[in-house]
Coordinates of C-alpha atoms in Angstrom, one line a residue:
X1 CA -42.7 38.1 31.8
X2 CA -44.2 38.6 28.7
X3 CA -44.5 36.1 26.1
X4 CA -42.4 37.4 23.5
X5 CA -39.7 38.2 25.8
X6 CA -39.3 34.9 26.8
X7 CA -39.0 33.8 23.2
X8 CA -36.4 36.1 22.8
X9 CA -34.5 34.7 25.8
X10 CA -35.2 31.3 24.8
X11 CA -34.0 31.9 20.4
X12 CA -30.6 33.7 22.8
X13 CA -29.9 30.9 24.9
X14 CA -30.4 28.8 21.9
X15 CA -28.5 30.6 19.6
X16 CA -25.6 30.6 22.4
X17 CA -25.2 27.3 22.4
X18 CA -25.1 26.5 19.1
X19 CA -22.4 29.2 18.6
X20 CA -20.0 27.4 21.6
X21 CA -20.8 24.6 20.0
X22 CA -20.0 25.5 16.8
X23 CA -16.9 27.3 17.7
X24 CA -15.1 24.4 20.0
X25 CA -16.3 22.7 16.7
X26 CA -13.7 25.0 14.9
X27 CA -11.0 25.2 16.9
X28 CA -10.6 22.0 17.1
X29 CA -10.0 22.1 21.2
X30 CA -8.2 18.8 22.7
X31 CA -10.5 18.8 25.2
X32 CA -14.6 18.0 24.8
X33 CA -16.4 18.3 28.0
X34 CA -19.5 17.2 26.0
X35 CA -17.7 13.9 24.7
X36 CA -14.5 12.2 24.8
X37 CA -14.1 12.7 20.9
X38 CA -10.6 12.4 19.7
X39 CA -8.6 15.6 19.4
X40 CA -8.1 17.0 15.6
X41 CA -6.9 20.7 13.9
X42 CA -9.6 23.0 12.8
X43 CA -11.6 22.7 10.0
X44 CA -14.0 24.9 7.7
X45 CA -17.8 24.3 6.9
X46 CA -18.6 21.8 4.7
X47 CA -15.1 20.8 3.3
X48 CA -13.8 20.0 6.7
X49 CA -10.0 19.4 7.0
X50 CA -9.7 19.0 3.4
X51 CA -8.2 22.5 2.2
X52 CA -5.6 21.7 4.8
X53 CA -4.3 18.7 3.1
X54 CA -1.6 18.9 0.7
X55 CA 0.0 17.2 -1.6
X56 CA 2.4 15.5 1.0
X57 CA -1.2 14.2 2.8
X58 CA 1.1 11.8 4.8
X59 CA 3.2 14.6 6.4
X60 CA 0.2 17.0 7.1
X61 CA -1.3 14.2 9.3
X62 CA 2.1 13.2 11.0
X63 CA 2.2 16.8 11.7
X64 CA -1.2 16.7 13.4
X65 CA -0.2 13.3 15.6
X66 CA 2.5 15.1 16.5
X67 CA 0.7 18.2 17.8
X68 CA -3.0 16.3 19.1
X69 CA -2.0 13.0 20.3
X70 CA -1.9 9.4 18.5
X71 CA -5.4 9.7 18.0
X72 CA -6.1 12.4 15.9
X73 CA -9.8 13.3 14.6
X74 CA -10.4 14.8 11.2
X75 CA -13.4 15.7 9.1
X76 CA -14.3 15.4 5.7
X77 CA -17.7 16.8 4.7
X78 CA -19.7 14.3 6.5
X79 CA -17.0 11.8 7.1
X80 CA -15.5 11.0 10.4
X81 CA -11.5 10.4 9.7
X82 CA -9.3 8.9 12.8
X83 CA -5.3 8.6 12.1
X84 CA -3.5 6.6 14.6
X85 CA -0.1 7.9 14.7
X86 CA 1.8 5.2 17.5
X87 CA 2.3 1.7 17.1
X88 CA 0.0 1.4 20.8
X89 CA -3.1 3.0 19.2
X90 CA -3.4 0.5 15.9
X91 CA -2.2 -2.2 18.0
X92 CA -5.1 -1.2 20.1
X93 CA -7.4 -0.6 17.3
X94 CA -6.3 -3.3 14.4
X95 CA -5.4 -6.4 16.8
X96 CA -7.0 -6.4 19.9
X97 CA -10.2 -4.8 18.9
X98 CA -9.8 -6.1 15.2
X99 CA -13.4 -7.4 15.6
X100 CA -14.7 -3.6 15.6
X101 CA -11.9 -1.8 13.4
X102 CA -11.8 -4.5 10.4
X103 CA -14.4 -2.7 8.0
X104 CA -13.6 -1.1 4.7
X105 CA -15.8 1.9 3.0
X106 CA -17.6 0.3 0.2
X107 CA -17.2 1.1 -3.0
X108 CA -15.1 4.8 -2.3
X109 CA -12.1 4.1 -3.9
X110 CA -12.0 4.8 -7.8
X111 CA -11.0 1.3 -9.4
X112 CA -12.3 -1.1 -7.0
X113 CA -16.0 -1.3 -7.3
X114 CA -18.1 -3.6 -5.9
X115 CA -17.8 -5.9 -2.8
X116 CA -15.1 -8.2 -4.4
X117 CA -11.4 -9.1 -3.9
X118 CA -10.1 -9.3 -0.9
X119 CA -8.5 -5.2 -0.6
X120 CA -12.2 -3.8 0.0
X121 CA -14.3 -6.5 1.4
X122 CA -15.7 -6.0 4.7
X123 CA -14.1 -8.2 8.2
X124 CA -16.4 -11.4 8.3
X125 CA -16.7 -14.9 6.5
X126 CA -16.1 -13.8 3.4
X127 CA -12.8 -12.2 3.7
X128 CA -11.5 -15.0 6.2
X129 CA -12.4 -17.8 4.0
X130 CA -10.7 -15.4 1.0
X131 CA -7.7 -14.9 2.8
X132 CA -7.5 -18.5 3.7
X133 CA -7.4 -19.5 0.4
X134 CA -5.0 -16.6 -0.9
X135 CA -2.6 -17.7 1.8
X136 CA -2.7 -21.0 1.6
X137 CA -2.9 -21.3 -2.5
X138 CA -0.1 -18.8 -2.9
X139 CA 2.1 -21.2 -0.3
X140 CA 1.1 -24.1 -2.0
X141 CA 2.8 -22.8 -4.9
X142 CA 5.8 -20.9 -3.2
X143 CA 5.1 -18.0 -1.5
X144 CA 7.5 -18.0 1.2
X145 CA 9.7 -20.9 0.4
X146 CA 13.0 -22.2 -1.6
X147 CA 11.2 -23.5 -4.4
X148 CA 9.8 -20.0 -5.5
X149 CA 13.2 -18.6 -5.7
X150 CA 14.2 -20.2 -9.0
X151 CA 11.2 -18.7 -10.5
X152 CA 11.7 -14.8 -8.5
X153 CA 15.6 -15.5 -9.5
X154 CA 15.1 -15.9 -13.8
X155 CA 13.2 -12.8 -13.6
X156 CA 15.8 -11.0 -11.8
X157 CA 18.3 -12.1 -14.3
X158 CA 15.6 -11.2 -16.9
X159 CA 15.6 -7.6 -15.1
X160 CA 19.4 -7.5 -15.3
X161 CA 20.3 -8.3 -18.8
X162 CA 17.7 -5.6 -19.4
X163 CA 19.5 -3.2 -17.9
X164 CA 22.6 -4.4 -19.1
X165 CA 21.8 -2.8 -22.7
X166 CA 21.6 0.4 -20.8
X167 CA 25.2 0.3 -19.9
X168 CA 26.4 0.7 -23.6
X169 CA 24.0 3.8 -24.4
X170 CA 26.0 5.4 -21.1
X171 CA 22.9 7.2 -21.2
X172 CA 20.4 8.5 -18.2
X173 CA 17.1 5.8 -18.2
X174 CA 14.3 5.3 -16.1
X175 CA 14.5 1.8 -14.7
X176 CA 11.2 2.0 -12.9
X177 CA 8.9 0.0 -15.5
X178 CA 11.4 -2.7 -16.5
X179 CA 11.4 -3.5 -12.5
X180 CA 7.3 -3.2 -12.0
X181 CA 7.0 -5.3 -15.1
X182 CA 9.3 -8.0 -13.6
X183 CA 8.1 -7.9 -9.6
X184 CA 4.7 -8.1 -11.7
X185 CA 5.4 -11.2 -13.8
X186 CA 6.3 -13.0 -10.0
X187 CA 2.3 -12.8 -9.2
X188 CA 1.8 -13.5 -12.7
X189 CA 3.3 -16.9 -12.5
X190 CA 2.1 -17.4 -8.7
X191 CA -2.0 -17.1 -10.2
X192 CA -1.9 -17.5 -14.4
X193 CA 1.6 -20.1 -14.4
X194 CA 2.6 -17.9 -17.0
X195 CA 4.4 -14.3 -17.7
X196 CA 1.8 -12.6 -18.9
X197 CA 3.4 -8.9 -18.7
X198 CA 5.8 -10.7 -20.9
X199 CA 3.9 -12.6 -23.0
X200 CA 0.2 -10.6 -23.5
X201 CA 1.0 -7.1 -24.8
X202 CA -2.5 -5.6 -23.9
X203 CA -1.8 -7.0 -20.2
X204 CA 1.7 -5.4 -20.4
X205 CA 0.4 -1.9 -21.6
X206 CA -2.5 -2.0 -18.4
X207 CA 0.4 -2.6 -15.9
X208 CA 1.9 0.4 -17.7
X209 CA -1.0 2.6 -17.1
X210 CA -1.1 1.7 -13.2
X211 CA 2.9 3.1 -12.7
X212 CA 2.2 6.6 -15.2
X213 CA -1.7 7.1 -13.6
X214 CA -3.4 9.3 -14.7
X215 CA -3.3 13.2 -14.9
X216 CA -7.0 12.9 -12.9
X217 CA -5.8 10.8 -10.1
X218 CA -5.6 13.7 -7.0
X219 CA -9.1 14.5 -8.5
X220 CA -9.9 11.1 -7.9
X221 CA -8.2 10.2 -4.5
X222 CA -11.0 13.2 -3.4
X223 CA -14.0 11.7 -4.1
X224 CA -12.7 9.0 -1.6
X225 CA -13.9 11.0 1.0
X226 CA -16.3 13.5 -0.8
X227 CA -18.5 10.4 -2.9
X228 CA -20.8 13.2 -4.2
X229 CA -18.3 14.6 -6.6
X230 CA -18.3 12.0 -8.3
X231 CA -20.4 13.1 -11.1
X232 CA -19.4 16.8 -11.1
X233 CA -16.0 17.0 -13.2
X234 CA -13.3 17.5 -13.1
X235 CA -13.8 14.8 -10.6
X236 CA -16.2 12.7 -12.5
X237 CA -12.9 12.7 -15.6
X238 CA -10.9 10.9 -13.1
X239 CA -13.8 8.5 -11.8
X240 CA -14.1 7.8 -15.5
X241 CA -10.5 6.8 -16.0
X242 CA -10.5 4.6 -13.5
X243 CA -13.5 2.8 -13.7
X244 CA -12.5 2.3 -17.1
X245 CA -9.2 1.5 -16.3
X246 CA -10.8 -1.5 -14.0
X247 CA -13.1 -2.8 -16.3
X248 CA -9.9 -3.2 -18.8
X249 CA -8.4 -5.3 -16.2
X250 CA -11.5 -7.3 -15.5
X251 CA -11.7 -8.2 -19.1
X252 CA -8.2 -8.9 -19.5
X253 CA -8.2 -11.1 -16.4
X254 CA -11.8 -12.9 -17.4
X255 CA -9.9 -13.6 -21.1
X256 CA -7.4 -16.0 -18.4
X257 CA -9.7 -17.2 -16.3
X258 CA -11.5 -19.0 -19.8
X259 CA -8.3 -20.1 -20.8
X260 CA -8.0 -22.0 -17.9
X261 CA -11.4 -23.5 -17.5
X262 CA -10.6 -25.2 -21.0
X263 CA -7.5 -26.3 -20.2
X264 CA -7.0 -27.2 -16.8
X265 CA -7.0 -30.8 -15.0
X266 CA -8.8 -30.6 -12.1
X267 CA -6.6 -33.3 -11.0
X268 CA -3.4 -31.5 -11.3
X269 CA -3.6 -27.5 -10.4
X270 CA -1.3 -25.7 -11.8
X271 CA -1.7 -22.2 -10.3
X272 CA -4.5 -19.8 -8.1
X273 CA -6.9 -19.6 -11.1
X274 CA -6.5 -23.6 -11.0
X275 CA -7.5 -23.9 -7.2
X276 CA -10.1 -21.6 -7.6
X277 CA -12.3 -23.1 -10.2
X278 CA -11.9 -26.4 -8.9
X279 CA -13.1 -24.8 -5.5
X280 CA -15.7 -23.9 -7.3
X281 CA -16.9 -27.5 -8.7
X282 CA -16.8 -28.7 -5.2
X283 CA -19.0 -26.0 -3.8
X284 CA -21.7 -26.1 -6.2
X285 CA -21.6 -30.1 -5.2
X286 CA -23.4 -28.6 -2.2
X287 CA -26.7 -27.3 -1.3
X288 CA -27.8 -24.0 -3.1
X289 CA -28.0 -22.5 0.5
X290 CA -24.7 -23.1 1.3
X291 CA -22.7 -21.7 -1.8
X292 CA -24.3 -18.6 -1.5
X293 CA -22.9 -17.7 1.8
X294 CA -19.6 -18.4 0.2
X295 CA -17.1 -16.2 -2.1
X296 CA -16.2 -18.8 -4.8
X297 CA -17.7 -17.6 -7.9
X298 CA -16.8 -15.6 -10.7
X299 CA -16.8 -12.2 -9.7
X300 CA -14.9 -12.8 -6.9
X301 CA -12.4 -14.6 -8.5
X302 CA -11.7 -11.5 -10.8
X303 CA -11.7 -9.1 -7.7
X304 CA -9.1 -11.6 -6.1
X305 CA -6.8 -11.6 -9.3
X306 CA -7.1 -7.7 -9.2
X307 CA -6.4 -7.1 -5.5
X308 CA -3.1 -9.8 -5.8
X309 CA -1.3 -7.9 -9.0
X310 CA -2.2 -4.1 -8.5
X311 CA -0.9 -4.8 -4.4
X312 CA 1.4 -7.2 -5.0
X313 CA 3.0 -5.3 -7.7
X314 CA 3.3 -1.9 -6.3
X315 CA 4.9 -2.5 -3.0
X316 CA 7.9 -4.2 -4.0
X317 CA 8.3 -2.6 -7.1
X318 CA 7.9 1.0 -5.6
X319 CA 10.3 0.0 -2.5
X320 CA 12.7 -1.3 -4.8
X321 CA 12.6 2.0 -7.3
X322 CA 13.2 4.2 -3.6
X323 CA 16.0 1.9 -3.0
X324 CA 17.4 2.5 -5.8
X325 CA 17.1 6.3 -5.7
X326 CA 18.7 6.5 -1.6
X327 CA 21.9 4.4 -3.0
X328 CA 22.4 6.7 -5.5
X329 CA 21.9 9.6 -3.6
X330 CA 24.3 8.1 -0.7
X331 CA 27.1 6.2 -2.9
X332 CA 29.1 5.3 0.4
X333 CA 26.4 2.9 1.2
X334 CA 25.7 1.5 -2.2
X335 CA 29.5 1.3 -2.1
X336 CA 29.0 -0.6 1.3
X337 CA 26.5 -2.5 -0.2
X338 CA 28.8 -3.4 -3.3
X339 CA 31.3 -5.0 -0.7
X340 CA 29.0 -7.0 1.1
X341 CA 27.5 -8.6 -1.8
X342 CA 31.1 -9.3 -3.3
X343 CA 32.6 -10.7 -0.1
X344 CA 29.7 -12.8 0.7
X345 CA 28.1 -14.2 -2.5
X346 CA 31.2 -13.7 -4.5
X347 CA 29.9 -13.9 -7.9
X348 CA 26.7 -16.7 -7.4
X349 CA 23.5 -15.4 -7.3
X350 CA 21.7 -14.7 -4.2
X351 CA 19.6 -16.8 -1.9
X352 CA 17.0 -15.6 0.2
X353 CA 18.5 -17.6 3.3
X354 CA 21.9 -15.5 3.3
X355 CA 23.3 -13.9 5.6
X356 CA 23.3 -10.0 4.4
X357 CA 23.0 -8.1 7.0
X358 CA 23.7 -4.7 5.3
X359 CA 21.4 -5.4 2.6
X360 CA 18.9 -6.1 5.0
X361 CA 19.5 -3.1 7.1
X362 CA 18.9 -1.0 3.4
X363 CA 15.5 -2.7 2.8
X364 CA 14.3 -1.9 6.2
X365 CA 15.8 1.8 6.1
X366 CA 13.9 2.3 2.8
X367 CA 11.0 0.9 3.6
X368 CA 11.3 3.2 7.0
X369 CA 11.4 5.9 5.4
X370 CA 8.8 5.7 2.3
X371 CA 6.8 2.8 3.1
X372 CA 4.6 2.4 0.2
X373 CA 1.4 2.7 1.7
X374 CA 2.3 5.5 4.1
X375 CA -1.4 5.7 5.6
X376 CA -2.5 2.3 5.6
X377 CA -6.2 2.0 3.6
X378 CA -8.9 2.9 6.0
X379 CA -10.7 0.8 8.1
X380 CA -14.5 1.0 9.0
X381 CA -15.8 1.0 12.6
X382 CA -18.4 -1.2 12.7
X383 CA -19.6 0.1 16.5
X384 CA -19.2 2.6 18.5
X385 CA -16.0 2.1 20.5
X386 CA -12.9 3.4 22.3
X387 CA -9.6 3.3 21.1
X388 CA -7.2 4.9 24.3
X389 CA -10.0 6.1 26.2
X390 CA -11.4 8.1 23.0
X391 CA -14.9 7.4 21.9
X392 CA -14.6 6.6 18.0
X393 CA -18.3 6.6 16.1
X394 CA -19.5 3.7 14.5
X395 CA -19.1 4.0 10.6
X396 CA -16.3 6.2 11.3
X397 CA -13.1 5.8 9.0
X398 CA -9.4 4.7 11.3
X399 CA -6.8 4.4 9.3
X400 CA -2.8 4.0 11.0
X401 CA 0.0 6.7 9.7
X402 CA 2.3 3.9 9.1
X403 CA 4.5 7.4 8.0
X404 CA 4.4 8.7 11.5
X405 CA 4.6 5.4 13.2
X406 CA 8.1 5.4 10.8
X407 CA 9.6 8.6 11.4
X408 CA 8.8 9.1 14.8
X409 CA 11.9 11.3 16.0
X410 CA 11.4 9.3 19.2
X411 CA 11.4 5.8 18.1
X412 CA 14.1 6.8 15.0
X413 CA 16.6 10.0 15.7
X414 CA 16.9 12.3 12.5
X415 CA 14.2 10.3 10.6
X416 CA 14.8 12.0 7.2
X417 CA 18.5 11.2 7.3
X418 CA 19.0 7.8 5.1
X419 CA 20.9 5.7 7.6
X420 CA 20.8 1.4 7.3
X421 CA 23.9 1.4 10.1
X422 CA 21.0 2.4 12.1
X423 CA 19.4 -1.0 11.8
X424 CA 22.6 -3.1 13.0
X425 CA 23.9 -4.0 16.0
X426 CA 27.1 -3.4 17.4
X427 CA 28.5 -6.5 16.0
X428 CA 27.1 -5.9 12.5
X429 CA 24.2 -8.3 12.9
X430 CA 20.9 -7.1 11.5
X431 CA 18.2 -6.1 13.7
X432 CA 14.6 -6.0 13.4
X433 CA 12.9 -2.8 15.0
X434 CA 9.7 -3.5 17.1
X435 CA 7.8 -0.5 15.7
X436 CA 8.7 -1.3 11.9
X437 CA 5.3 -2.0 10.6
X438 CA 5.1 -0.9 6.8
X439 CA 2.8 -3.7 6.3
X440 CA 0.6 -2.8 9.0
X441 CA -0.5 -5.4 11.4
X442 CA -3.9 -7.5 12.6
X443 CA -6.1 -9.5 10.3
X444 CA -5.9 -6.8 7.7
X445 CA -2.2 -7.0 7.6
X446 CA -0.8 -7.4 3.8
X447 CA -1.3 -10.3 2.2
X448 CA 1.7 -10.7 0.0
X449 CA 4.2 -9.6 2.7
X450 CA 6.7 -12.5 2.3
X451 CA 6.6 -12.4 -0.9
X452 CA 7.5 -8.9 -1.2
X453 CA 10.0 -9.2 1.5
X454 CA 11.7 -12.0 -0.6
X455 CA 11.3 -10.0 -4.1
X456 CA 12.8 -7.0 -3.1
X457 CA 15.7 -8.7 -1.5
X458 CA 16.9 -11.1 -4.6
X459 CA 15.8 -7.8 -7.0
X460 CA 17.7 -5.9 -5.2
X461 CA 20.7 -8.1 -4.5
X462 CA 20.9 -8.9 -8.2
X463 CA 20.8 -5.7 -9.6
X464 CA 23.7 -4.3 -7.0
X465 CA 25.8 -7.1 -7.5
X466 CA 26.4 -6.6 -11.4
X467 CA 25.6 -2.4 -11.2
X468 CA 26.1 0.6 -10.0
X469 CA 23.6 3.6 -10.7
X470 CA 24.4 7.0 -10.4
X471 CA 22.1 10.1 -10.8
X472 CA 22.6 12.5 -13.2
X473 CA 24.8 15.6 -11.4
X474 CA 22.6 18.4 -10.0
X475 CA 19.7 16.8 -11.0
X476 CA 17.3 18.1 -8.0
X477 CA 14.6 15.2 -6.6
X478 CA 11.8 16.0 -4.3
X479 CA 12.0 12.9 -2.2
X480 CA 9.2 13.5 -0.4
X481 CA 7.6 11.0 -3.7
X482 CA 4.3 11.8 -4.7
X483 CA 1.2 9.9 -2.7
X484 CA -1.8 8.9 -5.0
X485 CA -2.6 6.8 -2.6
X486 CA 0.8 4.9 -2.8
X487 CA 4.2 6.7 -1.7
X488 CA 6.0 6.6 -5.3
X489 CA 9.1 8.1 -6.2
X490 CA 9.2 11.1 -8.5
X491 CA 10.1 9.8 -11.6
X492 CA 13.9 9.6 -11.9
X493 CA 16.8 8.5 -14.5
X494 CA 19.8 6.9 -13.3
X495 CA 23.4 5.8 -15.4
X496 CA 24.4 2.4 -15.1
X497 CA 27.4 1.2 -15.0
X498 CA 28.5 -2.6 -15.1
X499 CA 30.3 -3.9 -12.4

């Protein structure tokens, strides 16, 4: 054979199977005989899955579990995305391999730079010993007990009496800042002792900022997964706004933490920023060595303030705004609601401790339905490894569609149909679901979870025991909410009436 014949053969065979490559590549195939990869839908060079996404990013993936399997594989230019859509793949992934699927990409999300906090750090020392110190410091002062409800229970009567100069306007307002600003103050008192959203106007008007966004932020939720945009705008605009957007918190959260150095007795803490700086003392007591394997110091401490208000804010006040909307949008159960409250609490305020069953059953309905963080921030494999027999690259991102895992037609029949009687037993009693995980679940699991359990049950209690709200007639909601990378509500005006 001559030699340029067998070239020829040889660039063919080549050329051959590159193209088979390429093309099970594209179509996406469930089956790999060249790997177990997860199966995924097709992509398109270089942007991957991307221009499949749409705005409703939650529901295009739930679409995908449903059609590939629990563990669905995506790509994004370079990026290797897994979605676990059944409450058996992240218990798999997040709890009992939680040493491998605990990682966080670094520095991707636009306004939370740099390896601080506790949202974005990466599973080791650091975040255990954070977490530790989060959970125990915000216990120490309440979280999860009686003697935070006074304090959760003046700013729902704050909230109320807001909303009661509403009712004499009979006029159509949008509650949805008066309640962040209130579910924020709780964390405000929990780590400054004081109300700042109440009490520091340039703190109040940031807060504001994080519920309006900005008109950048889908530009910005893309260079999550394409990094390299970054600096090409209109992409770059919305990395702007947010980085300048965080460095306006850092400042106004640095102006407390010197407030407090000042003032404080290290003797007698009276909040987080307290505990933290005398943390502090007592670690640089020690060798040099030792501190700096440790997270106590400055930066951190700002990250950690960060991470507790922007998360701690937005889930319960985001539930409690969906809440709001699905009892106006089904007045039999608010009216349901109304009669459970009166019959049980008569006309004292709530207590975390009672016995409201069909309250209850309308948190977890809501938070069913539109949990707030309807595909869970991503976590980093730190190996390679298998989740349900599929190999899963190191470095690749797994995140859990808490949306799917939610409305799963099999776990919840007619999903999209608002229904708390669903979450009741045949005597009335309320009834926790095994698969209701809009927290997530593992060592990454949320942070502030009973605390936003207990804040959106007294909000809500209070503000349906002396309202009711009422949309305007035929005014037409998309409530499929808007995801920038929290499931909000559209924004929405409501009547209230006084009880």
């Amino acid at each position: 054979m001559l030699l340029s014949e067998y070239a020829d053969i040889q660039s063919l065979a080549l050329f051959t199977v590159v193209f088979i490559l390429c093309w099970r590549l594209l179509r996406g195939e469930k089956h790999n005989s060249f790997s177990r990869l997860p199966p995924g839908p097709k992509g398109y060079p270089v942007v991957g899955n991307l221009l499949s996404l749409s705005l409703h990013s939650e529901r295009d993936m739930s679409d995908w579990n449903k059609t590939y399997g629990p563990v669905c594989r995506m790509k994004f230019a370079t990026m290797e995305f897994v979605i676990l859509g059944s409450l058996e793949a992240v218990n798999e992934a997040f709890v009992k391999k939680s040493d491998v699927f605990s990682d966080r990409l670094q520095d991707s999300m636009p306004g939370f730079t740099g390896g601080t906090g506790i949202l974005f750090l990466n599973y080791g020392n650091l975040l255990k010993e954070q977490r530790r110190f989060g959970l125990s410091t915000l216990k120490l002062f309440g979280m999860g007990k009686k003697s935070l409800e006074p304090i959760i229970l003046d700013l729902c009567t704050d909230l109320c009496d807001t909303l009661e100069t509403y009712c004499n306007s009979n006029e159509f307002v949008d509650v949805s800042f008066p309640i962040y600003e209130r579910v924020a103050a709780v964390i405000s008192q929990l780590v400054c002792n004081k109300n700042l959203p109440k009490e520091d106007v340039d703190f109040r008007q940031w807060l504001h900022r994080i519920t309006t966004g900005s008109k950048y932020s889908a530009f910005s939720a893309i260079t999550v997964f394409y990094p390299s945009l970054k600096v090409i705008p209109p992409f770059s605009w919305g990395q702007q706004a947010s980085q300048e957007h965080e460095q306006e918190g850092f400042q106004l959260i640095k102006k407390q933490i010197e407030k407090h150095r000042i003032s404080r007795d290290p003797k007698e803490p009276r909040d987080l920023i307290d505990c933290f700086l005398q943390e502090m003392d007592v670690r640089s007591e020690q060798s040099q060595k030792f501190s700096e394997q440790l997270g106590f110091r400055d930066d951190q401490l700002n990250g950690l303030i960060r991470d507790l208000f922007l998360a701690g804010s937005e889930t319960s006040s985001s539930a409690l705004c969906w809440a709001i909307l699905f009892l106006c949008k089904h007045p039999k159960y608010q009216s349901k609601l109304h009669e459970e409250i009166d019959e049980e609490l008569h006309q004292r305020p709530p207590k975390y401790s009672d016995d409201l069953n069909f309250a209850k059953a309308c948190i977890q309905e809501t938070l069913r339905m539109r949990p707030v963080g309807p595909i869970g921030i991503p976590h980093v494999a730190n190996k390679d490894a298998t989740i349900m027999g599929y190999d899963i690259k190191k470095g690749s991102c797994v995140a859990p569609n808490l949306f799917r895992i939610l409305n799963d037609e099999n776990l919840w029949p007619q999903p999209e149909k608002f229904d708390p009687t669903r979450h009741l037993d045949q005597n009335g009693n309320f009834v926790k679901h095994p698969s209701y995980i809009p927290f997530s679940i593992g060592p990454r699991q949320c942070l502030g979870m009973q605390l936003a359990n207990m804040e959106i049950y007294l909000f809500l209690v209070s503000m349906i025991q002396r309202f009711s709200f009422e949309l305007e007639s035929g005014e037409d909601i998309d409530m499929r909410g808007q995801n920038i990378f929290t499931l909000r509500p559209y924004p929405f005006r409501v009547r209230i009436r006084r009880r």
